[in-house]
Amino acid sequence: MILPLTAAARALLPVRFGHRPPLYSPQFPFLLLWSHKAASTALAQWFFAQIGSPQLRNGDPDAARRYAGLGIHGYQFDVHCRGALYRFHCRRALAGALPVIRFVRDPAARAYSAFLATRRAVVREQPGFWGAKVSRQVLAFKGLADPSAGYSFADFVDWLGATPTQAQDPHVRQQWMGFEPGRRIECVPIEDLAARLGELEQRFGLPPVSARPEIFRSGHHRPPPLRVEPPLLASLLEDPVPPGCFDHAPAPAVDSALLAGTGLGARLRSGLRADYLACPIY
């Protein structure tokens, strides 16, 4: 006999986490919502340092090496989030009384970071790399066949605005997901992340692991950005960038404040409307 779903269980069914299952543990005081290109590696390392996952603390040197830096995502997806009922427990936590905290990055800074990833030299060498796939999509949008051709951040923003959200790679797609509007979700910006995590540790009585420098080592940080005045910045962001141009050189800093009042900033706000509406501090 098949029993009918309760109203509470039925309410959980429409929630789809896709490529971004939250970080959840019954030992942890809140449900952690994260996004690609928004300190996801540091947040994963902080979360697992907090809950003391056995596979990371059992003294196995191979496991410690395998899950260091970016490798933490291997543990995140292949071990922690892989349980048959993991997503169900996340849905139940989302619908219950557990606090829900969404870590969010300035949408313009995140979009520019994704753009730079699509302009790495590796896009010509590793076609399976997510940045290479997005690069091919932007080039096709521009009508360019040469994989070594350059395109600008402005081109990237125009492609972003013309491409349906669900057709975008998760590293590029807006941070806020379809199940979030109308729910009790606290927004925590990742800018000054160590201080933000320290505040949460104090608030929830967690160990002060945010003081450990290794939490913030991901292996894909870039040289410090250049500060460029807004009038010149807007011009630079219209210039085509070939693959590899900024691999070892500093790129200009880009954020929503620097693009305020520009046509490019307006196009970006239109393309990432949900992010800007959900977190108006940007």
PDB file of C-alpha atoms in Angstrom:
ATOM      1  CA  MET A   1       0.000   0.000   0.000  1.00  0.00           C
ATOM      2  CA  ILE A   2       1.275   3.494  -0.840  1.00  0.00           C
ATOM      3  CA  LEU A   3       0.660   5.995   1.927  1.00  0.00           C
ATOM      4  CA  PRO A   4      -0.305   9.569   0.946  1.00  0.00           C
ATOM      5  CA  LEU A   5       2.285  12.296   1.429  1.00  0.00           C
ATOM      6  CA  THR A   6       1.776  14.638   4.340  1.00  0.00           C
ATOM      7  CA  ALA A   7       1.500  18.348   3.579  1.00  0.00           C
ATOM      8  CA  ALA A   8       4.936  18.909   5.151  1.00  0.00           C
ATOM      9  CA  ALA A   9       6.548  16.214   3.011  1.00  0.00           C
ATOM     10  CA  ARG A  10       4.815  17.485  -0.128  1.00  0.00           C
ATOM     11  CA  ALA A  11       6.233  20.972   0.496  1.00  0.00           C
ATOM     12  CA  LEU A  12       9.767  19.563   0.326  1.00  0.00           C
ATOM     13  CA  LEU A  13       9.345  17.989  -3.107  1.00  0.00           C
ATOM     14  CA  PRO A  14       9.731  21.136  -5.287  1.00  0.00           C
ATOM     15  CA  VAL A  15      13.099  22.029  -3.712  1.00  0.00           C
ATOM     16  CA  ARG A  16      15.891  21.195  -6.152  1.00  0.00           C
ATOM     17  CA  PHE A  17      19.491  21.918  -5.216  1.00  0.00           C
ATOM     18  CA  GLY A  18      21.008  20.903  -8.554  1.00  0.00           C
ATOM     19  CA  HIS A  19      24.802  21.284  -8.585  1.00  0.00           C
ATOM     20  CA  ARG A  20      24.802  23.149  -5.263  1.00  0.00           C
ATOM     21  CA  PRO A  21      23.623  20.904  -2.428  1.00  0.00           C
ATOM     22  CA  PRO A  22      23.876  22.850   0.843  1.00  0.00           C
ATOM     23  CA  LEU A  23      26.411  21.948   3.497  1.00  0.00           C
ATOM     24  CA  TYR A  24      24.499  20.241   6.293  1.00  0.00           C
ATOM     25  CA  SER A  25      25.333  18.185   9.347  1.00  0.00           C
ATOM     26  CA  PRO A  26      23.235  17.417  12.430  1.00  0.00           C
ATOM     27  CA  GLN A  27      26.296  18.598  14.392  1.00  0.00           C
ATOM     28  CA  PHE A  28      26.279  22.014  12.725  1.00  0.00           C
ATOM     29  CA  PRO A  29      24.046  24.920  13.903  1.00  0.00           C
ATOM     30  CA  PHE A  30      22.858  26.148  10.489  1.00  0.00           C
ATOM     31  CA  LEU A  31      22.262  25.093   6.893  1.00  0.00           C
ATOM     32  CA  LEU A  32      25.009  26.619   4.751  1.00  0.00           C
ATOM     33  CA  LEU A  33      24.088  27.745   1.224  1.00  0.00           C
ATOM     34  CA  TRP A  34      27.030  28.440  -1.076  1.00  0.00           C
ATOM     35  CA  SER A  35      27.768  29.241  -4.721  1.00  0.00           C
ATOM     36  CA  HIS A  36      30.567  28.529  -7.150  1.00  0.00           C
ATOM     37  CA  LYS A  37      33.021  31.439  -7.498  1.00  0.00           C
ATOM     38  CA  ALA A  38      31.959  32.782  -4.089  1.00  0.00           C
ATOM     39  CA  ALA A  39      34.609  31.448  -1.672  1.00  0.00           C
ATOM     40  CA  SER A  40      33.194  27.933  -2.089  1.00  0.00           C
ATOM     41  CA  THR A  41      36.553  26.280  -1.340  1.00  0.00           C
ATOM     42  CA  ALA A  42      37.207  28.287   1.823  1.00  0.00           C
ATOM     43  CA  LEU A  43      33.646  27.698   3.038  1.00  0.00           C
ATOM     44  CA  ALA A  44      33.923  23.951   2.454  1.00  0.00           C
ATOM     45  CA  GLN A  45      37.249  23.792   4.301  1.00  0.00           C
ATOM     46  CA  TRP A  46      35.797  25.808   7.186  1.00  0.00           C
ATOM     47  CA  PHE A  47      32.666  23.659   7.388  1.00  0.00           C
ATOM     48  CA  PHE A  48      34.552  20.358   7.443  1.00  0.00           C
ATOM     49  CA  ALA A  49      37.066  21.707   9.954  1.00  0.00           C
ATOM     50  CA  GLN A  50      34.079  22.585  12.160  1.00  0.00           C
ATOM     51  CA  ILE A  51      32.323  19.217  12.043  1.00  0.00           C
ATOM     52  CA  GLY A  52      35.530  17.151  12.184  1.00  0.00           C
ATOM     53  CA  SER A  53      34.736  14.738   9.372  1.00  0.00           C
ATOM     54  CA  PRO A  54      36.301  11.341  10.212  1.00  0.00           C
ATOM     55  CA  GLN A  55      37.832  10.887   6.753  1.00  0.00           C
ATOM     56  CA  LEU A  56      39.776  14.125   7.249  1.00  0.00           C
ATOM     57  CA  ARG A  57      40.969  13.512  10.809  1.00  0.00           C
ATOM     58  CA  ASN A  58      41.822   9.812  10.854  1.00  0.00           C
ATOM     59  CA  GLY A  59      45.519  10.397  10.222  1.00  0.00           C
ATOM     60  CA  ASP A  60      45.451   8.914   6.710  1.00  0.00           C
ATOM     61  CA  PRO A  61      48.157  10.932   4.873  1.00  0.00           C
ATOM     62  CA  ASP A  62      46.709  10.042   1.468  1.00  0.00           C
ATOM     63  CA  ALA A  63      43.283  11.395   2.458  1.00  0.00           C
ATOM     64  CA  ALA A  64      44.853  14.564   3.860  1.00  0.00           C
ATOM     65  CA  ARG A  65      46.702  15.126   0.576  1.00  0.00           C
ATOM     66  CA  ARG A  66      43.775  14.169  -1.621  1.00  0.00           C
ATOM     67  CA  TYR A  67      41.384  16.571   0.078  1.00  0.00           C
ATOM     68  CA  ALA A  68      43.751  19.541   0.470  1.00  0.00           C
ATOM     69  CA  GLY A  69      42.916  22.871  -1.198  1.00  0.00           C
ATOM     70  CA  LEU A  70      40.606  22.423  -4.166  1.00  0.00           C
ATOM     71  CA  GLY A  71      40.539  18.696  -3.395  1.00  0.00           C
ATOM     72  CA  ILE A  72      38.124  19.423  -0.548  1.00  0.00           C
ATOM     73  CA  HIS A  73      35.368  19.492  -3.146  1.00  0.00           C
ATOM     74  CA  GLY A  74      36.111  15.842  -3.919  1.00  0.00           C
ATOM     75  CA  TYR A  75      35.286  15.014  -0.313  1.00  0.00           C
ATOM     76  CA  GLN A  76      32.317  17.382  -0.337  1.00  0.00           C
ATOM     77  CA  PHE A  77      30.608  15.839  -3.360  1.00  0.00           C
ATOM     78  CA  ASP A  78      31.910  12.245  -3.397  1.00  0.00           C
ATOM     79  CA  VAL A  79      31.659  11.507   0.333  1.00  0.00           C
ATOM     80  CA  HIS A  80      29.725  13.998   2.447  1.00  0.00           C
ATOM     81  CA  CYS A  81      26.881  14.921   0.070  1.00  0.00           C
ATOM     82  CA  ARG A  82      26.560  11.524  -1.554  1.00  0.00           C
ATOM     83  CA  GLY A  83      24.363   9.764   0.997  1.00  0.00           C
ATOM     84  CA  ALA A  84      21.014   8.515  -0.291  1.00  0.00           C
ATOM     85  CA  LEU A  85      19.043  10.739   2.102  1.00  0.00           C
ATOM     86  CA  TYR A  86      21.444  13.689   2.256  1.00  0.00           C
ATOM     87  CA  ARG A  87      19.351  15.997   0.072  1.00  0.00           C
ATOM     88  CA  PHE A  88      16.199  14.975   1.907  1.00  0.00           C
ATOM     89  CA  HIS A  89      17.791  16.006   5.210  1.00  0.00           C
ATOM     90  CA  CYS A  90      18.791  19.321   3.603  1.00  0.00           C
ATOM     91  CA  ARG A  91      15.197  19.884   2.445  1.00  0.00           C
ATOM     92  CA  ARG A  92      13.854  19.044   5.886  1.00  0.00           C
ATOM     93  CA  ALA A  93      16.336  21.452   7.504  1.00  0.00           C
ATOM     94  CA  LEU A  94      15.316  24.146   5.018  1.00  0.00           C
ATOM     95  CA  ALA A  95      11.659  23.687   5.959  1.00  0.00           C
ATOM     96  CA  GLY A  96      12.303  23.462   9.703  1.00  0.00           C
ATOM     97  CA  ALA A  97      13.591  25.753  12.417  1.00  0.00           C
ATOM     98  CA  LEU A  98      17.311  25.442  11.638  1.00  0.00           C
ATOM     99  CA  PRO A  99      18.848  28.809  10.677  1.00  0.00           C
ATOM    100  CA  VAL A 100      19.692  29.070   6.962  1.00  0.00           C
ATOM    101  CA  ILE A 101      22.650  31.219   5.919  1.00  0.00           C
ATOM    102  CA  ARG A 102      23.488  32.076   2.326  1.00  0.00           C
ATOM    103  CA  PHE A 103      27.036  33.253   1.610  1.00  0.00           C
ATOM    104  CA  VAL A 104      26.995  35.683  -1.300  1.00  0.00           C
ATOM    105  CA  ARG A 105      29.607  37.539  -3.318  1.00  0.00           C
ATOM    106  CA  ASP A 106      29.347  40.915  -5.021  1.00  0.00           C
ATOM    107  CA  PRO A 107      27.700  39.855  -8.321  1.00  0.00           C
ATOM    108  CA  ALA A 108      29.953  42.043 -10.485  1.00  0.00           C
ATOM    109  CA  ALA A 109      33.134  40.780  -8.805  1.00  0.00           C
ATOM    110  CA  ARG A 110      31.934  37.191  -9.144  1.00  0.00           C
ATOM    111  CA  ALA A 111      31.026  37.635 -12.820  1.00  0.00           C
ATOM    112  CA  TYR A 112      34.432  39.159 -13.546  1.00  0.00           C
ATOM    113  CA  SER A 113      36.168  36.313 -11.710  1.00  0.00           C
ATOM    114  CA  ALA A 114      34.235  33.824 -13.870  1.00  0.00           C
ATOM    115  CA  PHE A 115      35.146  35.809 -16.986  1.00  0.00           C
ATOM    116  CA  LEU A 116      38.857  35.644 -16.086  1.00  0.00           C
ATOM    117  CA  ALA A 117      38.570  31.868 -15.637  1.00  0.00           C
ATOM    118  CA  THR A 118      37.214  31.605 -19.188  1.00  0.00           C
ATOM    119  CA  ARG A 119      40.252  33.561 -20.447  1.00  0.00           C
ATOM    120  CA  ARG A 120      42.912  31.305 -18.897  1.00  0.00           C
ATOM    121  CA  ALA A 121      45.404  29.709 -21.288  1.00  0.00           C
ATOM    122  CA  VAL A 122      44.130  26.300 -20.185  1.00  0.00           C
ATOM    123  CA  VAL A 123      40.906  26.824 -22.163  1.00  0.00           C
ATOM    124  CA  ARG A 124      42.905  25.926 -25.296  1.00  0.00           C
ATOM    125  CA  GLU A 125      44.427  22.807 -23.724  1.00  0.00           C
ATOM    126  CA  GLN A 126      41.623  21.256 -21.662  1.00  0.00           C
ATOM    127  CA  PRO A 127      38.300  21.327 -23.555  1.00  0.00           C
ATOM    128  CA  GLY A 128      36.521  19.654 -20.642  1.00  0.00           C
ATOM    129  CA  PHE A 129      37.364  22.466 -18.210  1.00  0.00           C
ATOM    130  CA  TRP A 130      34.199  24.412 -17.351  1.00  0.00           C
ATOM    131  CA  GLY A 131      35.876  27.676 -18.367  1.00  0.00           C
ATOM    132  CA  ALA A 132      36.665  26.222 -21.799  1.00  0.00           C
ATOM    133  CA  LYS A 133      33.032  25.238 -22.298  1.00  0.00           C
ATOM    134  CA  VAL A 134      31.825  28.728 -21.379  1.00  0.00           C
ATOM    135  CA  SER A 135      34.533  30.249 -23.592  1.00  0.00           C
ATOM    136  CA  ARG A 136      33.210  28.294 -26.583  1.00  0.00           C
ATOM    137  CA  GLN A 137      29.681  29.492 -25.824  1.00  0.00           C
ATOM    138  CA  VAL A 138      30.742  33.154 -25.654  1.00  0.00           C
ATOM    139  CA  LEU A 139      32.792  32.830 -28.852  1.00  0.00           C
ATOM    140  CA  ALA A 140      29.799  31.279 -30.625  1.00  0.00           C
ATOM    141  CA  PHE A 141      27.600  34.105 -29.331  1.00  0.00           C
ATOM    142  CA  LYS A 142      30.077  36.562 -30.857  1.00  0.00           C
ATOM    143  CA  GLY A 143      30.248  34.592 -34.109  1.00  0.00           C
ATOM    144  CA  LEU A 144      33.938  33.782 -33.617  1.00  0.00           C
ATOM    145  CA  ALA A 145      35.294  30.380 -34.686  1.00  0.00           C
ATOM    146  CA  ASP A 146      38.931  30.753 -33.578  1.00  0.00           C
ATOM    147  CA  PRO A 147      39.334  29.329 -30.006  1.00  0.00           C
ATOM    148  CA  SER A 148      42.279  31.699 -29.489  1.00  0.00           C
ATOM    149  CA  ALA A 149      40.189  34.790 -30.265  1.00  0.00           C
ATOM    150  CA  GLY A 150      39.702  37.364 -27.570  1.00  0.00           C
ATOM    151  CA  TYR A 151      36.489  38.724 -26.153  1.00  0.00           C
ATOM    152  CA  SER A 152      35.821  41.392 -23.561  1.00  0.00           C
ATOM    153  CA  PHE A 153      34.097  41.368 -20.209  1.00  0.00           C
ATOM    154  CA  ALA A 154      31.387  43.458 -21.880  1.00  0.00           C
ATOM    155  CA  ASP A 155      30.918  40.626 -24.426  1.00  0.00           C
ATOM    156  CA  PHE A 156      30.735  38.149 -21.545  1.00  0.00           C
ATOM    157  CA  VAL A 157      28.065  40.242 -19.810  1.00  0.00           C
ATOM    158  CA  ASP A 158      26.015  40.468 -23.010  1.00  0.00           C
ATOM    159  CA  TRP A 159      26.230  36.685 -23.454  1.00  0.00           C
ATOM    160  CA  LEU A 160      25.191  36.236 -19.825  1.00  0.00           C
ATOM    161  CA  GLY A 161      22.117  38.424 -20.310  1.00  0.00           C
ATOM    162  CA  ALA A 162      21.110  36.600 -23.497  1.00  0.00           C
ATOM    163  CA  THR A 163      21.512  33.069 -22.108  1.00  0.00           C
ATOM    164  CA  PRO A 164      18.752  31.384 -20.036  1.00  0.00           C
ATOM    165  CA  THR A 165      19.853  30.773 -16.443  1.00  0.00           C
ATOM    166  CA  GLN A 166      19.454  26.998 -16.629  1.00  0.00           C
ATOM    167  CA  ALA A 167      21.683  26.875 -19.716  1.00  0.00           C
ATOM    168  CA  GLN A 168      24.540  28.562 -17.865  1.00  0.00           C
ATOM    169  CA  ASP A 169      27.354  26.740 -16.096  1.00  0.00           C
ATOM    170  CA  PRO A 170      26.977  26.825 -12.268  1.00  0.00           C
ATOM    171  CA  HIS A 171      30.177  28.886 -11.996  1.00  0.00           C
ATOM    172  CA  VAL A 172      28.452  31.627 -14.011  1.00  0.00           C
ATOM    173  CA  ARG A 173      24.794  31.202 -13.073  1.00  0.00           C
ATOM    174  CA  GLN A 174      23.230  33.574 -10.557  1.00  0.00           C
ATOM    175  CA  GLN A 175      23.896  32.693  -6.929  1.00  0.00           C
ATOM    176  CA  TRP A 176      20.306  32.699  -5.727  1.00  0.00           C
ATOM    177  CA  MET A 177      18.334  29.569  -6.583  1.00  0.00           C
ATOM    178  CA  GLY A 178      14.689  29.056  -7.403  1.00  0.00           C
ATOM    179  CA  PHE A 179      13.703  27.686  -3.999  1.00  0.00           C
ATOM    180  CA  GLU A 180      15.089  30.660  -2.030  1.00  0.00           C
ATOM    181  CA  PRO A 181      12.605  33.539  -2.547  1.00  0.00           C
ATOM    182  CA  GLY A 182      10.143  33.846   0.316  1.00  0.00           C
ATOM    183  CA  ARG A 183      12.168  31.685   2.704  1.00  0.00           C
ATOM    184  CA  ARG A 184      13.887  32.834   5.906  1.00  0.00           C
ATOM    185  CA  ILE A 185      17.434  33.044   4.615  1.00  0.00           C
ATOM    186  CA  GLU A 186      20.141  35.240   6.118  1.00  0.00           C
ATOM    187  CA  CYS A 187      22.585  36.792   3.648  1.00  0.00           C
ATOM    188  CA  VAL A 188      26.262  36.971   4.653  1.00  0.00           C
ATOM    189  CA  PRO A 189      28.640  38.692   2.196  1.00  0.00           C
ATOM    190  CA  ILE A 190      31.963  36.909   1.676  1.00  0.00           C
ATOM    191  CA  GLU A 191      33.924  40.151   1.507  1.00  0.00           C
ATOM    192  CA  ASP A 192      36.255  40.115   4.547  1.00  0.00           C
ATOM    193  CA  LEU A 193      35.399  36.433   4.922  1.00  0.00           C
ATOM    194  CA  ALA A 194      37.672  35.668   7.893  1.00  0.00           C
ATOM    195  CA  ALA A 195      35.935  38.346   9.970  1.00  0.00           C
ATOM    196  CA  ARG A 196      32.490  37.121   8.858  1.00  0.00           C
ATOM    197  CA  LEU A 197      33.286  33.538   9.832  1.00  0.00           C
ATOM    198  CA  GLY A 198      34.733  34.703  13.139  1.00  0.00           C
ATOM    199  CA  GLU A 199      31.470  36.503  13.899  1.00  0.00           C
ATOM    200  CA  LEU A 200      29.491  33.349  13.140  1.00  0.00           C
ATOM    201  CA  GLU A 201      31.808  31.278  15.339  1.00  0.00           C
ATOM    202  CA  GLN A 202      31.172  33.623  18.248  1.00  0.00           C
ATOM    203  CA  ARG A 203      27.436  33.766  17.591  1.00  0.00           C
ATOM    204  CA  PHE A 204      26.955  29.978  17.437  1.00  0.00           C
ATOM    205  CA  GLY A 205      29.670  28.976  19.933  1.00  0.00           C
ATOM    206  CA  LEU A 206      31.841  27.281  17.295  1.00  0.00           C
ATOM    207  CA  PRO A 207      35.602  26.652  17.524  1.00  0.00           C
ATOM    208  CA  PRO A 208      37.663  29.567  16.124  1.00  0.00           C
ATOM    209  CA  VAL A 209      38.992  27.673  13.099  1.00  0.00           C
ATOM    210  CA  SER A 210      38.659  30.804  10.924  1.00  0.00           C
ATOM    211  CA  ALA A 211      41.949  31.915  12.508  1.00  0.00           C
ATOM    212  CA  ARG A 212      43.778  29.157  10.594  1.00  0.00           C
ATOM    213  CA  PRO A 213      45.379  30.532   7.400  1.00  0.00           C
ATOM    214  CA  GLU A 214      45.098  27.172   5.619  1.00  0.00           C
ATOM    215  CA  ILE A 215      41.306  27.509   5.589  1.00  0.00           C
ATOM    216  CA  PHE A 216      41.657  30.197   2.929  1.00  0.00           C
ATOM    217  CA  ARG A 217      44.221  28.441   0.716  1.00  0.00           C
ATOM    218  CA  SER A 218      42.516  27.134  -2.386  1.00  0.00           C
ATOM    219  CA  GLY A 219      45.266  26.993  -5.006  1.00  0.00           C
ATOM    220  CA  HIS A 220      43.448  29.244  -7.470  1.00  0.00           C
ATOM    221  CA  HIS A 221      43.947  32.715  -6.075  1.00  0.00           C
ATOM    222  CA  ARG A 222      45.216  35.365  -8.468  1.00  0.00           C
ATOM    223  CA  PRO A 223      47.742  38.207  -8.063  1.00  0.00           C
ATOM    224  CA  PRO A 224      46.332  41.216  -6.168  1.00  0.00           C
ATOM    225  CA  PRO A 225      44.095  43.239  -8.512  1.00  0.00           C
ATOM    226  CA  LEU A 226      44.928  46.638  -9.922  1.00  0.00           C
ATOM    227  CA  ARG A 227      42.859  49.596  -8.780  1.00  0.00           C
ATOM    228  CA  VAL A 228      41.711  51.486 -11.892  1.00  0.00           C
ATOM    229  CA  GLU A 229      39.585  54.627 -11.834  1.00  0.00           C
ATOM    230  CA  PRO A 230      36.004  54.022 -13.101  1.00  0.00           C
ATOM    231  CA  PRO A 231      36.241  56.021 -16.377  1.00  0.00           C
ATOM    232  CA  LEU A 232      39.328  54.085 -17.496  1.00  0.00           C
ATOM    233  CA  LEU A 233      37.964  50.822 -16.071  1.00  0.00           C
ATOM    234  CA  ALA A 234      34.839  51.007 -18.251  1.00  0.00           C
ATOM    235  CA  SER A 235      37.059  51.384 -21.312  1.00  0.00           C
ATOM    236  CA  LEU A 236      39.346  48.494 -20.310  1.00  0.00           C
ATOM    237  CA  LEU A 237      36.375  46.164 -19.857  1.00  0.00           C
ATOM    238  CA  GLU A 238      35.370  46.754 -23.474  1.00  0.00           C
ATOM    239  CA  ASP A 239      38.777  45.530 -24.758  1.00  0.00           C
ATOM    240  CA  PRO A 240      39.077  41.917 -26.037  1.00  0.00           C
ATOM    241  CA  VAL A 241      41.122  39.608 -23.783  1.00  0.00           C
ATOM    242  CA  PRO A 242      42.887  36.629 -25.440  1.00  0.00           C
ATOM    243  CA  PRO A 243      43.409  33.374 -23.505  1.00  0.00           C
ATOM    244  CA  GLY A 244      46.274  33.564 -21.017  1.00  0.00           C
ATOM    245  CA  CYS A 245      46.438  37.368 -20.910  1.00  0.00           C
ATOM    246  CA  PHE A 246      45.982  37.603 -17.134  1.00  0.00           C
ATOM    247  CA  ASP A 247      47.287  34.188 -16.072  1.00  0.00           C
ATOM    248  CA  HIS A 248      50.325  35.684 -14.321  1.00  0.00           C
ATOM    249  CA  ALA A 249      49.538  39.388 -14.409  1.00  0.00           C
ATOM    250  CA  PRO A 250      47.172  41.382 -12.195  1.00  0.00           C
ATOM    251  CA  ALA A 251      43.775  42.173 -13.664  1.00  0.00           C
ATOM    252  CA  PRO A 252      41.782  45.284 -12.741  1.00  0.00           C
ATOM    253  CA  ALA A 253      39.543  45.139  -9.702  1.00  0.00           C
ATOM    254  CA  VAL A 254      35.857  45.009 -10.626  1.00  0.00           C
ATOM    255  CA  ASP A 255      32.855  45.326  -8.333  1.00  0.00           C
ATOM    256  CA  SER A 256      29.347  46.722  -8.402  1.00  0.00           C
ATOM    257  CA  ALA A 257      30.351  50.074  -6.904  1.00  0.00           C
ATOM    258  CA  LEU A 258      33.003  50.649  -9.579  1.00  0.00           C
ATOM    259  CA  LEU A 259      30.477  49.883 -12.336  1.00  0.00           C
ATOM    260  CA  ALA A 260      27.686  51.992 -10.826  1.00  0.00           C
ATOM    261  CA  GLY A 261      26.202  54.459 -13.291  1.00  0.00           C
ATOM    262  CA  THR A 262      27.760  52.795 -16.356  1.00  0.00           C
ATOM    263  CA  GLY A 263      25.985  51.067 -19.208  1.00  0.00           C
ATOM    264  CA  LEU A 264      27.952  47.904 -18.510  1.00  0.00           C
ATOM    265  CA  GLY A 265      26.888  47.968 -14.866  1.00  0.00           C
ATOM    266  CA  ALA A 266      23.248  48.352 -15.904  1.00  0.00           C
ATOM    267  CA  ARG A 267      23.508  45.384 -18.303  1.00  0.00           C
ATOM    268  CA  LEU A 268      25.097  43.282 -15.579  1.00  0.00           C
ATOM    269  CA  ARG A 269      22.360  44.173 -13.102  1.00  0.00           C
ATOM    270  CA  SER A 270      19.775  43.149 -15.678  1.00  0.00           C
ATOM    271  CA  GLY A 271      21.494  39.821 -16.384  1.00  0.00           C
ATOM    272  CA  LEU A 272      21.917  39.020 -12.668  1.00  0.00           C
ATOM    273  CA  ARG A 273      18.712  40.648 -11.480  1.00  0.00           C
ATOM    274  CA  ALA A 274      17.863  37.959  -8.919  1.00  0.00           C
ATOM    275  CA  ASP A 275      21.199  38.348  -7.139  1.00  0.00           C
ATOM    276  CA  TYR A 276      20.880  42.113  -6.887  1.00  0.00           C
ATOM    277  CA  LEU A 277      17.265  41.945  -5.706  1.00  0.00           C
ATOM    278  CA  ALA A 278      18.001  39.296  -3.087  1.00  0.00           C
ATOM    279  CA  CYS A 279      21.026  41.090  -1.641  1.00  0.00           C
ATOM    280  CA  PRO A 280      20.531  44.836  -2.134  1.00  0.00           C
ATOM    281  CA  ILE A 281      23.721  45.776  -0.250  1.00  0.00           C
ATOM    282  CA  TYR A 282      25.406  45.549  -3.673  1.00  0.00           C
TER     283      TYR A 282
END
